[in-house]
Structure formats: C-alpha cells, structure tokens
XYZ file of C-alpha atoms in Angstrom:
605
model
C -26.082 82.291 -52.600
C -27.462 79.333 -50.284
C -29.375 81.636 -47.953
C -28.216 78.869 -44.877
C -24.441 79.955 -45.691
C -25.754 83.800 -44.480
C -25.699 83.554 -40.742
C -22.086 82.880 -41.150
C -21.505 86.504 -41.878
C -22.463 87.396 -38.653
C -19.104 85.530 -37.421
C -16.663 86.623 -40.725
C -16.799 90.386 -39.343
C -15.582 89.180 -35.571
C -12.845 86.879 -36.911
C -11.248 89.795 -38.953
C -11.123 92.150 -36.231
C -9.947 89.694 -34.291
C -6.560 89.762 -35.973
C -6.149 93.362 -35.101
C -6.315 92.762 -31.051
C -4.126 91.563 -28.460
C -4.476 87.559 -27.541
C -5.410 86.076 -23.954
C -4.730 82.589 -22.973
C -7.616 80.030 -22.471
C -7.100 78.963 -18.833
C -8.110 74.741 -19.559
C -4.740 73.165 -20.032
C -4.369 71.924 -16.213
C -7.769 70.409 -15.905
C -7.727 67.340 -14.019
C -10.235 65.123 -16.373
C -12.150 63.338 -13.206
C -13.708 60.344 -14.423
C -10.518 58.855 -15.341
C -7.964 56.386 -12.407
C -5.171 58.003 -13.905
C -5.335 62.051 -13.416
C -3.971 63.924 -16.506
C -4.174 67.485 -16.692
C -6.356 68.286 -20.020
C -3.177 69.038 -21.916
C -1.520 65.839 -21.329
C -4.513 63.797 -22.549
C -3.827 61.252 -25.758
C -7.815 61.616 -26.673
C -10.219 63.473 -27.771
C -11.322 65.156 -25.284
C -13.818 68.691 -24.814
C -15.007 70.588 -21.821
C -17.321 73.008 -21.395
C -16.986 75.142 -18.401
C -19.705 76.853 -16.097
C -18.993 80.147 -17.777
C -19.473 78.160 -21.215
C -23.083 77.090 -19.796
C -23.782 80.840 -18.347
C -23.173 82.173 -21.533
C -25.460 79.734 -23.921
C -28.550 80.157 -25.239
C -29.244 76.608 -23.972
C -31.528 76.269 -20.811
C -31.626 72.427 -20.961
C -28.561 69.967 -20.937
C -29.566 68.478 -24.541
C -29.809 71.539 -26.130
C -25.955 72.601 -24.425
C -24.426 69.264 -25.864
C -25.879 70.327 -29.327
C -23.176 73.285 -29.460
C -20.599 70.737 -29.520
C -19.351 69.539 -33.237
C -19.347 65.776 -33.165
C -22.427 64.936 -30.642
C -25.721 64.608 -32.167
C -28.626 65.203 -30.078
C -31.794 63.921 -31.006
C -34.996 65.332 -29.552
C -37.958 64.499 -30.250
C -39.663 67.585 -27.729
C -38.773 70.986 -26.620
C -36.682 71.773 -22.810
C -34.869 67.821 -23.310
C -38.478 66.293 -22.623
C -37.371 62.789 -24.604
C -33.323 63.285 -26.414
C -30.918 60.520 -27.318
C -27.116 61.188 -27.327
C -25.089 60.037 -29.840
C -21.239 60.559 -30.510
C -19.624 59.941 -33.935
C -22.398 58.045 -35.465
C -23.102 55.703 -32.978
C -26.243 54.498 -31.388
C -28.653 56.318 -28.421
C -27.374 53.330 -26.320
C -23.664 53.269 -27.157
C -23.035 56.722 -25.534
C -22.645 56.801 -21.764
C -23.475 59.599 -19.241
C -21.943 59.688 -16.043
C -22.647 62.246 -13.194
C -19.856 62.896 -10.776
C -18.216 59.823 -12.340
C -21.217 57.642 -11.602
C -22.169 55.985 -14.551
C -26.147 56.692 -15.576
C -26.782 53.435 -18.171
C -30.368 52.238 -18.143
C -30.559 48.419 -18.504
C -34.348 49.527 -19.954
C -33.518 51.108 -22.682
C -30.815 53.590 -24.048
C -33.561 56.175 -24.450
C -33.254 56.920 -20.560
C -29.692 58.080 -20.633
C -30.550 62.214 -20.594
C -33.661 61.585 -18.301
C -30.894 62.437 -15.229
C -29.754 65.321 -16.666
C -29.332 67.979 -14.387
C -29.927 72.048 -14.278
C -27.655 73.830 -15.865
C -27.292 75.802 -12.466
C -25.462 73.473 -10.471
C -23.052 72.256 -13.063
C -19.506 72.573 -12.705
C -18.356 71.958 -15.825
C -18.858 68.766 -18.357
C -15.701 66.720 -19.935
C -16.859 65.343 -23.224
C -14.483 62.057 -24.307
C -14.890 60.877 -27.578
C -14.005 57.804 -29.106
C -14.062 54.506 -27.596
C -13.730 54.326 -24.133
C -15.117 50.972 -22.854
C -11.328 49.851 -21.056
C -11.932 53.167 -19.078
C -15.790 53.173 -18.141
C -16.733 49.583 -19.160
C -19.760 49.020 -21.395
C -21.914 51.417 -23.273
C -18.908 53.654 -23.546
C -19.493 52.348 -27.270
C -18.450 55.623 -28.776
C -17.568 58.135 -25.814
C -19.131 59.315 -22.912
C -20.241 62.382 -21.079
C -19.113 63.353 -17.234
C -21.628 65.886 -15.634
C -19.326 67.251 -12.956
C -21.190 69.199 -10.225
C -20.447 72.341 -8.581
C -18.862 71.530 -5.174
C -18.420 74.420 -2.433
C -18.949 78.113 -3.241
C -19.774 80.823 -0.858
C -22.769 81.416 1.150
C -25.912 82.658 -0.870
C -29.431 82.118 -1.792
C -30.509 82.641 -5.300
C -34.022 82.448 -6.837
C -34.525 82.669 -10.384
C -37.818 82.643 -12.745
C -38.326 82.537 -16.442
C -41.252 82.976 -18.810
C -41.512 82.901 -23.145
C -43.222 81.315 -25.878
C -45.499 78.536 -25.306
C -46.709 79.635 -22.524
C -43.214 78.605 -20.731
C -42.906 79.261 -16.978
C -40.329 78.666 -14.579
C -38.725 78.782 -10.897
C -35.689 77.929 -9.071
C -34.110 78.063 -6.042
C -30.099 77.715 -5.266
C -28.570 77.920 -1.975
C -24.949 77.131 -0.729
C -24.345 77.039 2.717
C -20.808 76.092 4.565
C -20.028 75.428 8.340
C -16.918 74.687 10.496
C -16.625 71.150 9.127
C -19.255 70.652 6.275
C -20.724 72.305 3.318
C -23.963 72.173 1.277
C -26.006 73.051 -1.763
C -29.151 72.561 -2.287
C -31.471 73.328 -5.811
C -35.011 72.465 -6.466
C -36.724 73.775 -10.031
C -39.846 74.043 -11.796
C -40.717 74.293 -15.599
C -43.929 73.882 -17.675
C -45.021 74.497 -20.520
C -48.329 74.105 -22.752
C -45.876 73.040 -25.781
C -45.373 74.026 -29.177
C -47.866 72.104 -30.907
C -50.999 69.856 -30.012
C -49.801 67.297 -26.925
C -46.394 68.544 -25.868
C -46.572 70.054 -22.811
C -45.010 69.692 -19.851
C -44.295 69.839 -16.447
C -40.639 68.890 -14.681
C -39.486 68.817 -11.522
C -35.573 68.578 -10.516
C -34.456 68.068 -6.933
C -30.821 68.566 -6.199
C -28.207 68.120 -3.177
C -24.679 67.859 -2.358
C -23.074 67.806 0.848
C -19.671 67.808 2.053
C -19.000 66.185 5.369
C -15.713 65.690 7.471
C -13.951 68.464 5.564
C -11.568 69.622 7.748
C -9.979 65.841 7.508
C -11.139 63.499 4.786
C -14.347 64.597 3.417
C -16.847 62.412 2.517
C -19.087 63.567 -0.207
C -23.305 62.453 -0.528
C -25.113 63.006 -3.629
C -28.522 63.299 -4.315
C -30.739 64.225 -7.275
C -34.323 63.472 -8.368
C -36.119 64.426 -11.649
C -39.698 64.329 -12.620
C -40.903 64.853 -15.054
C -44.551 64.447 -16.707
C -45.171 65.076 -20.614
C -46.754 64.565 -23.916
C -45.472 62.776 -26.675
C -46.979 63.724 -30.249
C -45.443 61.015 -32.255
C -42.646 60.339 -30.409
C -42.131 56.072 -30.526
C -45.229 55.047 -32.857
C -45.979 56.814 -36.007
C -46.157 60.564 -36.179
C -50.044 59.675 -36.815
C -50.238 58.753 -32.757
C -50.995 61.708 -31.617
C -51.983 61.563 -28.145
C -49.099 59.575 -26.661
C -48.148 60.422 -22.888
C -45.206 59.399 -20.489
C -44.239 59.908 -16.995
C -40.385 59.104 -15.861
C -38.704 59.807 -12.767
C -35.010 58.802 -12.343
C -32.993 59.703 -8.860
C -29.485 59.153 -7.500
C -27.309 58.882 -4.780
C -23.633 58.455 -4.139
C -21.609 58.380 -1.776
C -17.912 58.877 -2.387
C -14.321 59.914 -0.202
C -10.645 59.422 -0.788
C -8.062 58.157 0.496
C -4.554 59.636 -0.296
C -0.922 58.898 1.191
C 2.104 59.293 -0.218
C 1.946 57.780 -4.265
C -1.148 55.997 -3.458
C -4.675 57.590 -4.139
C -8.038 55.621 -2.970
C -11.366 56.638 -4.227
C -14.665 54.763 -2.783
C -17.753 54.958 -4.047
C -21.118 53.538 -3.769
C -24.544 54.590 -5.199
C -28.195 53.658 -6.254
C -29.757 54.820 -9.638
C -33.631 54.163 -9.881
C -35.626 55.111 -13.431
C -39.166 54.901 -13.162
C -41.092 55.176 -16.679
C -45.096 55.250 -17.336
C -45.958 55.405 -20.753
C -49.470 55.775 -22.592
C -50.140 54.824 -26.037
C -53.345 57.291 -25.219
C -53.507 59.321 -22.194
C -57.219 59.992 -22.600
C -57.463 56.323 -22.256
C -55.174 55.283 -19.412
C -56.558 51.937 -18.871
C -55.759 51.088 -22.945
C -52.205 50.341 -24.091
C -49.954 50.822 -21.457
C -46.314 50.063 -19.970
C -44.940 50.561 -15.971
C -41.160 50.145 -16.315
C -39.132 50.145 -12.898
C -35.551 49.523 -13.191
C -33.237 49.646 -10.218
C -29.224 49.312 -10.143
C -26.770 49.570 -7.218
C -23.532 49.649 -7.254
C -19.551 49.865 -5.360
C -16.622 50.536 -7.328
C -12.669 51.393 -5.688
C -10.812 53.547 -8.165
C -7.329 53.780 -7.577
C -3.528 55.082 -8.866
C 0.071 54.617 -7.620
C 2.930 56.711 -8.882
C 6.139 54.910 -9.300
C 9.231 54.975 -11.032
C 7.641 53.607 -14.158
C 5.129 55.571 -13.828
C 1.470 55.907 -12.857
C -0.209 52.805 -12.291
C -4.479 52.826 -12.730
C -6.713 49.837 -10.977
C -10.335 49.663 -10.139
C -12.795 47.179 -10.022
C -16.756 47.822 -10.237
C -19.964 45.667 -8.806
C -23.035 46.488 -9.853
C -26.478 44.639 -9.142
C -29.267 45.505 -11.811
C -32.838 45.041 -11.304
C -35.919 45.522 -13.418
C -39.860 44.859 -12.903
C -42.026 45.435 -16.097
C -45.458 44.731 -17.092
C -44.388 44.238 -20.708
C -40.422 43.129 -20.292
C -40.732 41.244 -16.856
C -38.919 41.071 -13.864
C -35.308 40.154 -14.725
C -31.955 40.589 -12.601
C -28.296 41.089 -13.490
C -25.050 41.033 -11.919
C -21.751 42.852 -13.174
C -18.130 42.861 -12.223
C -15.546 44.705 -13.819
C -12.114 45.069 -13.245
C -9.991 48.304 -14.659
C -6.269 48.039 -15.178
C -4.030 50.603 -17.101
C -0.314 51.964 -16.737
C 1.208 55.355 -18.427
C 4.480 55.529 -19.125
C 6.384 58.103 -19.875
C 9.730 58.460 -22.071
C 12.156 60.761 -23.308
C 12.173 63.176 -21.057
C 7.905 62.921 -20.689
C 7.745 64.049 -24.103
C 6.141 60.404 -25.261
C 3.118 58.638 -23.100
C 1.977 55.484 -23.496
C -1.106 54.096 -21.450
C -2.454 50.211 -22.370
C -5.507 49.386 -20.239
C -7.748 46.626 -20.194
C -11.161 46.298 -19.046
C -12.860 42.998 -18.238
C -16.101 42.128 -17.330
C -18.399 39.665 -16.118
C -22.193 39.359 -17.054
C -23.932 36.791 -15.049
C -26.393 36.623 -18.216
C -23.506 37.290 -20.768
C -20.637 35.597 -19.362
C -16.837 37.203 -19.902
C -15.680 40.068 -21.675
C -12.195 41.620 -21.997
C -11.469 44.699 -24.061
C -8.154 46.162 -23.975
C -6.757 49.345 -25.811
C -3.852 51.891 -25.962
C -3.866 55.948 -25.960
C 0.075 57.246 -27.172
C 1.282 60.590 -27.433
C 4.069 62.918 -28.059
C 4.721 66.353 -27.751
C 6.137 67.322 -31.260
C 6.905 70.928 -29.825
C 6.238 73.262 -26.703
C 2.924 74.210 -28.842
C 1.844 70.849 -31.092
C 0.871 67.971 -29.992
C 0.169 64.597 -31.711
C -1.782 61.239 -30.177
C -3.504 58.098 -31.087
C -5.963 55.644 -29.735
C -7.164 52.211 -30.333
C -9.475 49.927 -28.599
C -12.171 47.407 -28.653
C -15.345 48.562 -27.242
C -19.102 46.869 -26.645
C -22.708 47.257 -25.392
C -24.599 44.506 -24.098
C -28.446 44.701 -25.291
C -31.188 46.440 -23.579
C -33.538 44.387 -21.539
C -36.085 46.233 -24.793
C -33.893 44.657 -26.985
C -33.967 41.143 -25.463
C -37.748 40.823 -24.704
C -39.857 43.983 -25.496
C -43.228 42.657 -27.286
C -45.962 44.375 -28.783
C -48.303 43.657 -31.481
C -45.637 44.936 -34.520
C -42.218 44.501 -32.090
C -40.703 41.394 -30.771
C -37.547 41.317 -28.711
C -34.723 38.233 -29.075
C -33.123 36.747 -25.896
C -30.879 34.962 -28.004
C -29.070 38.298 -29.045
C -25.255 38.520 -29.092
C -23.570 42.215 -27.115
C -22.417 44.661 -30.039
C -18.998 44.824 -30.529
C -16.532 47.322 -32.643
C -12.444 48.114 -32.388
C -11.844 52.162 -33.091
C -9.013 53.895 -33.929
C -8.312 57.598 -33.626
C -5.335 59.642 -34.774
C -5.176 63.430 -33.521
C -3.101 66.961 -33.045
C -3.474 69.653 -31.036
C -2.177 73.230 -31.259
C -2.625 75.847 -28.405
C -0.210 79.108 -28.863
C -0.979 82.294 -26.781
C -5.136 82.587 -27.828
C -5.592 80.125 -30.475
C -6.362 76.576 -29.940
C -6.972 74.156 -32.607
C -7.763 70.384 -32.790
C -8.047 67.817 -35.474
C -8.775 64.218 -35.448
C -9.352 61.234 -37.996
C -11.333 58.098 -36.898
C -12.491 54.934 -37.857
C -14.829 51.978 -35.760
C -15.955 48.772 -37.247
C -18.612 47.085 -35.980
C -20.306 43.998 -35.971
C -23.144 42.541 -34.153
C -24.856 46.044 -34.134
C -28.785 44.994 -33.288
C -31.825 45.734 -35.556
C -35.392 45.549 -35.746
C -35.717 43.230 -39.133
C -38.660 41.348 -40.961
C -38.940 39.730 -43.898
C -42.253 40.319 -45.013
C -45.095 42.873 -44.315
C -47.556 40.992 -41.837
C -44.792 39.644 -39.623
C -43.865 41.686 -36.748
C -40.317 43.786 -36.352
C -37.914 41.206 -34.436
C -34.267 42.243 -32.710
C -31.399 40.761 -34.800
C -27.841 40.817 -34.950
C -27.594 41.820 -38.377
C -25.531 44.400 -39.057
C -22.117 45.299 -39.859
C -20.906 48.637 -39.606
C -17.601 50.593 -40.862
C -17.771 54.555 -39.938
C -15.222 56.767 -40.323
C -14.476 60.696 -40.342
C -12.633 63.328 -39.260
C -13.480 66.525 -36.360
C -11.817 69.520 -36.213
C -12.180 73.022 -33.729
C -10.779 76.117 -33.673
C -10.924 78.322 -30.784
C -10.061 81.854 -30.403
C -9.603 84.398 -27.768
C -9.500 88.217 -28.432
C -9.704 91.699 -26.721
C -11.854 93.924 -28.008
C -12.933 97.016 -26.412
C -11.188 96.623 -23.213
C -13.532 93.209 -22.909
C -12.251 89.485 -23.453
C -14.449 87.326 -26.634
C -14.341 84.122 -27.872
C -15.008 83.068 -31.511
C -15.510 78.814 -31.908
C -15.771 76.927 -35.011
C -16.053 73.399 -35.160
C -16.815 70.431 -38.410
C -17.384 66.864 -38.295
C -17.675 64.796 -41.064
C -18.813 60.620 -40.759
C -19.147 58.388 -43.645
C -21.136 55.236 -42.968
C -20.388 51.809 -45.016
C -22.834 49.169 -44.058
C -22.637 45.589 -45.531
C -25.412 44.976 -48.149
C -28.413 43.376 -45.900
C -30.746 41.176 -48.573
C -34.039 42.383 -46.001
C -36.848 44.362 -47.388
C -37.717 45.531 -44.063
C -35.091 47.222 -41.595
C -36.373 49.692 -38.901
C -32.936 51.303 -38.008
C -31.582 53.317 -40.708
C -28.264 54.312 -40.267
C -28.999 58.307 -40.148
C -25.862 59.866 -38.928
C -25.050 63.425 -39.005
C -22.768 63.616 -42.559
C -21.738 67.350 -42.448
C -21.924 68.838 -39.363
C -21.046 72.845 -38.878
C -21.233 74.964 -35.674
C -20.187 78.600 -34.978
C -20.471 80.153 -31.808
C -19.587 83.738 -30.886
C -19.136 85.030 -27.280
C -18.755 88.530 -26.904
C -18.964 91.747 -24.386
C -18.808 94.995 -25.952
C -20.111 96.751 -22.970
C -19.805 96.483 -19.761
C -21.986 94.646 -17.866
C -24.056 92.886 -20.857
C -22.731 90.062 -22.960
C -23.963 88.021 -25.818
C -23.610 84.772 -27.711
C -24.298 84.098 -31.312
C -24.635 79.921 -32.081
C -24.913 79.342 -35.877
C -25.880 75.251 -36.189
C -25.986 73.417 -39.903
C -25.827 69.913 -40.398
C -26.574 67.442 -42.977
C -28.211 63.598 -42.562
C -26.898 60.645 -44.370
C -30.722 60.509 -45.709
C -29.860 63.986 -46.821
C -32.528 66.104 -44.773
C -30.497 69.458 -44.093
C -30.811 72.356 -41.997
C -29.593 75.914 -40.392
C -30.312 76.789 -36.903
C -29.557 80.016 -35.081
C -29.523 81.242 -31.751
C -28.820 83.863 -29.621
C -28.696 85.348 -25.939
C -28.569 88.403 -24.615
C -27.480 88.756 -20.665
C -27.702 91.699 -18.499
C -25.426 91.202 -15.036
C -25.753 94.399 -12.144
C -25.090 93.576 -8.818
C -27.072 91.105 -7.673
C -29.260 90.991 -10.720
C -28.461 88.405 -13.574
C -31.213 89.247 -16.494
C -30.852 87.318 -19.827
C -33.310 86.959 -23.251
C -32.862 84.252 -25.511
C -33.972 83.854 -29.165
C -33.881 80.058 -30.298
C -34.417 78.658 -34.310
C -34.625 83.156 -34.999
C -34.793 82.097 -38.433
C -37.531 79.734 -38.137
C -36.393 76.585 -39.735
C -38.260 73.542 -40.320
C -36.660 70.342 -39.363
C -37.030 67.424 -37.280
C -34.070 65.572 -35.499
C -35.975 62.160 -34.964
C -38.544 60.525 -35.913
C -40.448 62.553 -38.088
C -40.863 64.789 -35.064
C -41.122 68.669 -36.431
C -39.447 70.897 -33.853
C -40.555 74.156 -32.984
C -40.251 77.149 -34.981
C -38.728 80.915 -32.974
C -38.973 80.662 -29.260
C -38.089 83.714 -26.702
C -37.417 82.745 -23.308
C -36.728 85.705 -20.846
C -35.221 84.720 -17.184
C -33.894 87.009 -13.862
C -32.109 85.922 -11.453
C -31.803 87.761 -7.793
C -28.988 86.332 -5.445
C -28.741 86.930 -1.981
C -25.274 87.412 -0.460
C-alpha cells in the first residue's frame, strides 16, 4: 500500500459513523456574495463559487492567509517561504498574475508584478469570511480576473472587547496581537496591529512582519460611511527564491497599504455603492543583503481609484451597472517611471423565467487602457433549478490580463522585458450541479479555457538573454468536485470535507529550445479535512493534502490543530507537514519539514 494513501484512514472511520447520526443543515445558502452589482444569495449563484467562513478560519491549522487558501481543492498556492513570506495564487491552472484578490471588494492587482497579489493579505483575525469565484470572471471584476478571484471580506461591527493574543513554535517563531472593537452612539471601530518573526527553517529565511489594521463605521444611525485602512510590512530572506536555488543570500523588503472609502445609497429598487481608494506596494529587493550597495531593485508602485457600483430591480428583472477609474503609477530603478490610466464600464442583467426556476445573466465588461487601447469581454452565467434539492448552471466568457510593467521592460543581465507585448487573452466555459439535502452538500463542475497570447520568457540559444514573448497557446481543461458533510456526534456538531480537482494542460508544440515557464499545474489534486468536537470545550481539525504536478513531483501533507476554548481563554496547538514530507511548491524551494506552533488568546469583555 502507497504509504501517502494512509492518512486517509484517519477520515474513513468519521465518514462511517457518520451515517449512523442525525444531520444538521449548513447555514450558507443565503449569503449575499459582495463583490458582485447584482446580489444573489449563495444558492442562487450560476458559478462556481466557495466560502470559507470565520469559524472555517478559527478552526484551521492555517495561521497565514496562503496557507488557508491551500485547504481549498482547485487553488494552488505556491510558496516559496514559511508564514506567506513570498506565495503566488493560482486557480485552475492559470498564472500568479491571472488570479485577482480583492479586499472588501477593492481590487489588490499590482501593475509590478503578479507576485505582489498576497503581499496585502490580511490576519486571519479580522476576517469575516472569504468568497472564492472560480472560473473566468473578467465581465464582473475587469482584468486579471483571468481565472477567478478571491474577496477578503472583513469583519464589520462586533461587540465591545479587547483581545491580545501571542504565539511561539518551531523556528524560533514568536508572535503578538492586539484586537479591539469599540462602538458608540453613531460610529463603530476595530482596530488590530500584529507581530511575527521568525529565525526560519533553513539558512536565510527569517522574518519579521508587521500588519496594521482599521475599520471604522461612521454615520451609522443614517447612511454609514465606511473607511478602511491596512498596512503590512514585512522584512525577509529569500534562499533561492527568483534566481537559482544556488543564490543563497537573497533579501527583500515590501510594504503594501490601503484605504477605502465606501457608503450606499439605497431607495426603493435602486441601490448605489461609492467607493474610492489608494493601494501603494513598496518592494526592496537584494540579490545579496550582505552587500546592499551590489545588485539591487527599489520598486514603488502607486494606484488610485473611484468606481459606482449599482443595481435596479424591475419587472424584467435585476439590472447591474458600474463603471471603474483607476490611475496607476510606478517609479523603478530597473523598470522606470511609467503611468497608466483605466476605465471600465460593467453592464449585466438577470432574468428570471418560469416561475424563477431558470436565470440568465449576460454582462459585458469594457475597458480602456490608455497604453492598450479598447477591450470588451462579454459572457453569460445560466441556471436552473432541476428540483427543490439539485441544481444545474453554466458559464462562458472571454477573459484577459494586460502584462506586468516586469513583463514589458524588466532587464537584467539574463532577462529582458518586450514593450511590444500583446494582453493575454482566453474564452472559458464551465458546466456545473449542485446538491444540498438536509447535511450533505455536494458540487461538481467541468471546465475548459483556451488561451492564446499567454507571455513567456523564450531564447533561442544559450548566451542570449531570456526575452518576454507572446508565444504560447494554451487549452486546459478539468473537472472539481466537493462533498461536504454535517453530523452529530456525541451531542457535538462535525464536519467531514472532501474535495478533487483534476486539469489537463495541451500546449501547442513551441520549436524553442529554451522556455522559462513550464506549464506546472497541479494534475491530481486531493484534500480531506475533518472538523470535529468530541468534548466539550476542545475541538480539532484533521487536513489531509496530496497533489500531483504535471512534471510529476508528488506529495502528502498533513496537518492538524488542537483548540482549547474556557471563558475568556482561547488556547490552540498546531502540528503542520506531521509526517515530514519533502517537497517544494516553487522553484526548487524545499519547504519545511514538522512545525508546532502553540498560541493563547485572552479577551477582555
């Protein structure tokens, strides 16, 4: 017997007594999925769609936001350090910069580079809950919503209390918080700040974060008006993380802050949402950081941004607008100082027929580039409820990412960028059903994206240097599936999840002996997840993780958590990679063997 096949007995046991107890419902179906003009409860939605709820994130092993999206089948999170130092997001086989993260429905692209996209990514404390779309979903969100995106939504008012957690485990890992929610007559905040360092896991991966977070609530006895602010810092070393696992001593700096500022505006069918907002990304990096003054680049990239979301409700049904500015600017020592202006304009209609039973929503996005001219991409999302329990939708769109400002003009002694490069471009289909009766919710989904224009590093001979290229055609395909389920057991409520993804990658024969992007998707993908209280007070969570790479690396991955909740007192222990596998994710980056990390948390009432 494969010895990685093993941790799956752990689950087999819980799934058969499952049978012999009493189901609970899941309490998801009337979700409003926020980053969206049109509001549709979670059970109305003709995507694929997964959320993950604060009592989801309470209960993981995961203490970093990378780590959290790695429990979910069909996301592949690449790290190439320990606590999210340096992670690319990927959904369904598509690129680090073809993924989108949004925070409170602000979208968090990096004109730098793609690899900046999980440098904003917040505690796990002051989330909400996340809503993970899949599939493409540039007519919704515009570009870089290549193959999905991620909404971070953030907690909003909760009672009055102070909190201060620390934590401490392997490699020499320390850390500190501090949460506090305060409310008055006609506002309400909550404010976070945390620490975490580490000396790392191996030679030259430390490091040292900071994450600075507040949201306030003004007006809120009449229409609230609702600032957001977050800053993260963070400081670490990077053993082989861009060059050649041989460069050891690599070092980076990045800082990356936001704020928004958004209200509403509701009367009778019609619903206003404003919204303006700065992102900044600051990122230092060190080809040696005992020699500062050798090989270095300062990267500074600014964007600002309005956008006016809307809906109206009528008697052909609800009606979805917007219309987005944004004004993107970058100063570089290596890149330059470049600017960019962006309009897009967001236009969709559901209808509804047979007594609701059928939706149909076509949308279009188009956009202006002032440095890539006009873009429309329009798409469709239909769906029909088959019976009170089974539902059935599909989706098809075009969807696109306009290069990086690396891609365009990045130069170094092996790399060149291209100015002359084309945006990447794809149309996606999905096809789908979901089942939810009593406990038991299950999902399927088949999908297919060609794509052309996809952008690669290429030579044709040894001495020349790497140069960006359109060059690449792309066909992937694959199906996802989950099951969830919901038992009693011993008085107490658990939760077994088991979720499979499978992508197939057909890429045009390239005559080049020299390509730097492989196409490395994850082929096989397995996760099993088991939440569970057997006694009262203290919970647990097993997370089983195998998956298989198109360049056929494999590997197993278990975790588990142990909390402890009395009172005021939240105590938890978790036990990452128990079994000590040896992998990497990226880049021929080894990560680290069995970790403990032990945390308490006191909170004052």
């Amino acid at each position: 017997m494969n010895f990685r096949i093993l941790p799956l007995l752990f689950f087999i046991p819980s799934y058969f007594i499952a049978q012999e107890n009493q189901n609970t419902p899941q309490n998801l179906d009337e979700i409003i999925i926020s980053a969206q003009r049109i509001e549709i409860p979670f059970s109305k939605e003709s995507r694929s769609i997964m959320i993950i709820t604060a009592e989801d994130i309470k209960l993981s092993p995961a203490k970093s936001l990378a780590k959290l999206l790695q429990e979910v089948a069909g996301l592949d999170i690449r790290q190439r350090g320990t606590n999210g130092m340096q992670a690319d997001l990927y959904i369904r086989g598509g690129g680090f910069d073809q993924t989108l993260l949004l925070i409170d429905g602000i979208k968090m692209d990096d004109a730098q580079t793609g690899h900046h996209i999980l440098n904003a990514a917040l505690p796990l404390d002051i989330i909400e809950r996340i809503e993970i779309i899949k599939g493409p979903a540039a007519r919704v969100y515009g570009q870089n919503a290549f193959t999905g995106a991620v909404n971070i939504i953030t907690k909003k008012k909760s009672p009055d209390h102070l909190s201060i957690a620390l934590s401490g485990g392997s490699y020499e890992q320390l850390g500190a918080a501090v949460t506090a929610s305060s409310n008055f007559e006609n506002s309400n905040h909550l404010m976070h700040y945390s620490k975490n360092v580490s000396e790392g896991y191996r030679y030259n991966t430390d490091y040292d974060t900071q994450n600075y977070f507040l949201k306030s609530a003004f007006n809120t006895q009449n229409r609230p008006i609702e600032v957001l602010a977050t800053f993260t810092d963070r400081k670490f070393g990077a053993n082989g993380f861009y060059a050649t696992p041989s460069a050891t001593d690599q070092y980076e700096e990045t800082q990356t802050s936001l704020v928004g500022v958004t209200t509403r505006y509701k009367k009778n069918n019609l619903t206003i949402t404003p919204q303006v907002y700065w992102r900044r990304n600051q990122d230092l990096y060190l080809y040696n950081r005992q020699n500062p003054t050798g090989y270095r680049n300062l990267h500074i990239s600014n964007k600002v941004g309005a956008q006016i979301n809307g809906s109206y409700l009528s008697n052909i049904g609800i009606t979805g607008f917007g219309v987005n500015f944004e004004k993107v600017f970058l100063s570089s020592n290596n890149l330059g100082n470049h600017s960019r202006t962006i309009t897009t304009l967001f236009l969709e209609q559901r209808f509804k027929l047979l007594n609701d039973r059928i939706d149909l929503t076509p949308g279009v996005a188009m956009s202006y580039y002032s440095d890539f001219k006009f873009h429309a991409f329009p798409g469709i999302d239909a769906g029909i409820d088959i019976t009170q329990n089974l539902r059935a939708y599909a989706n098809i769109g075009y969807t696109y990412r306009i290069p990086t400002y690396t891609d365009l003009f990045y130069s170094d002694p092996t790399t060149l960028g291209n100015d002359q490069l084309k945006p990447e471009e794809a149309i996606a289909e999905e096809f789908g059903i979901k089942f939810k009766k009593s406990a038991i919710n299950l999902t399927l989904s088949l999908f297919n994206r060609d794509s052309k224009n996809l952008i690669d590093f290429i030579k044709t001979t040894e001495d020349e240097a790497f140069k960006a290229t359109n060059i690449r055609s792309l066909n992937t395909k694959g199906f996802e599936t989950s099951v969830d389920y919901r038992f009693s057991m011993l008085y107490f409520d658990q939760k077994i999840n088991f979720g499979y993804t499978f992508i197939e990658d057909k890429i045009k024969a390239l005559d080049l002996p020299y390509s730097r992007y492989a196409i490395n998707s994850l082929k096989h993908q397995f996760i099993a997840n088991f939440r569970s209280q057997l006694i009262k007070n203290f919970s647990q969570t097993i997370l089983y993780k195998y998956a298989v790479r198109n360049a056929g690396d494999d590997y197993g991955v278990m975790d588990i958590s142990l909390n402890y909740q009395k009172k005021n007192f939240d105590i938890s222990l978790s036990a990452n990679n128990i079994f000590n596998a040896e992998y990497t994710e990226t880049n021929l980056v080894p990560m680290p063997k069995g970790s403990l990390l032990f945390g308490v948390t006191y909170k004052f009432d």
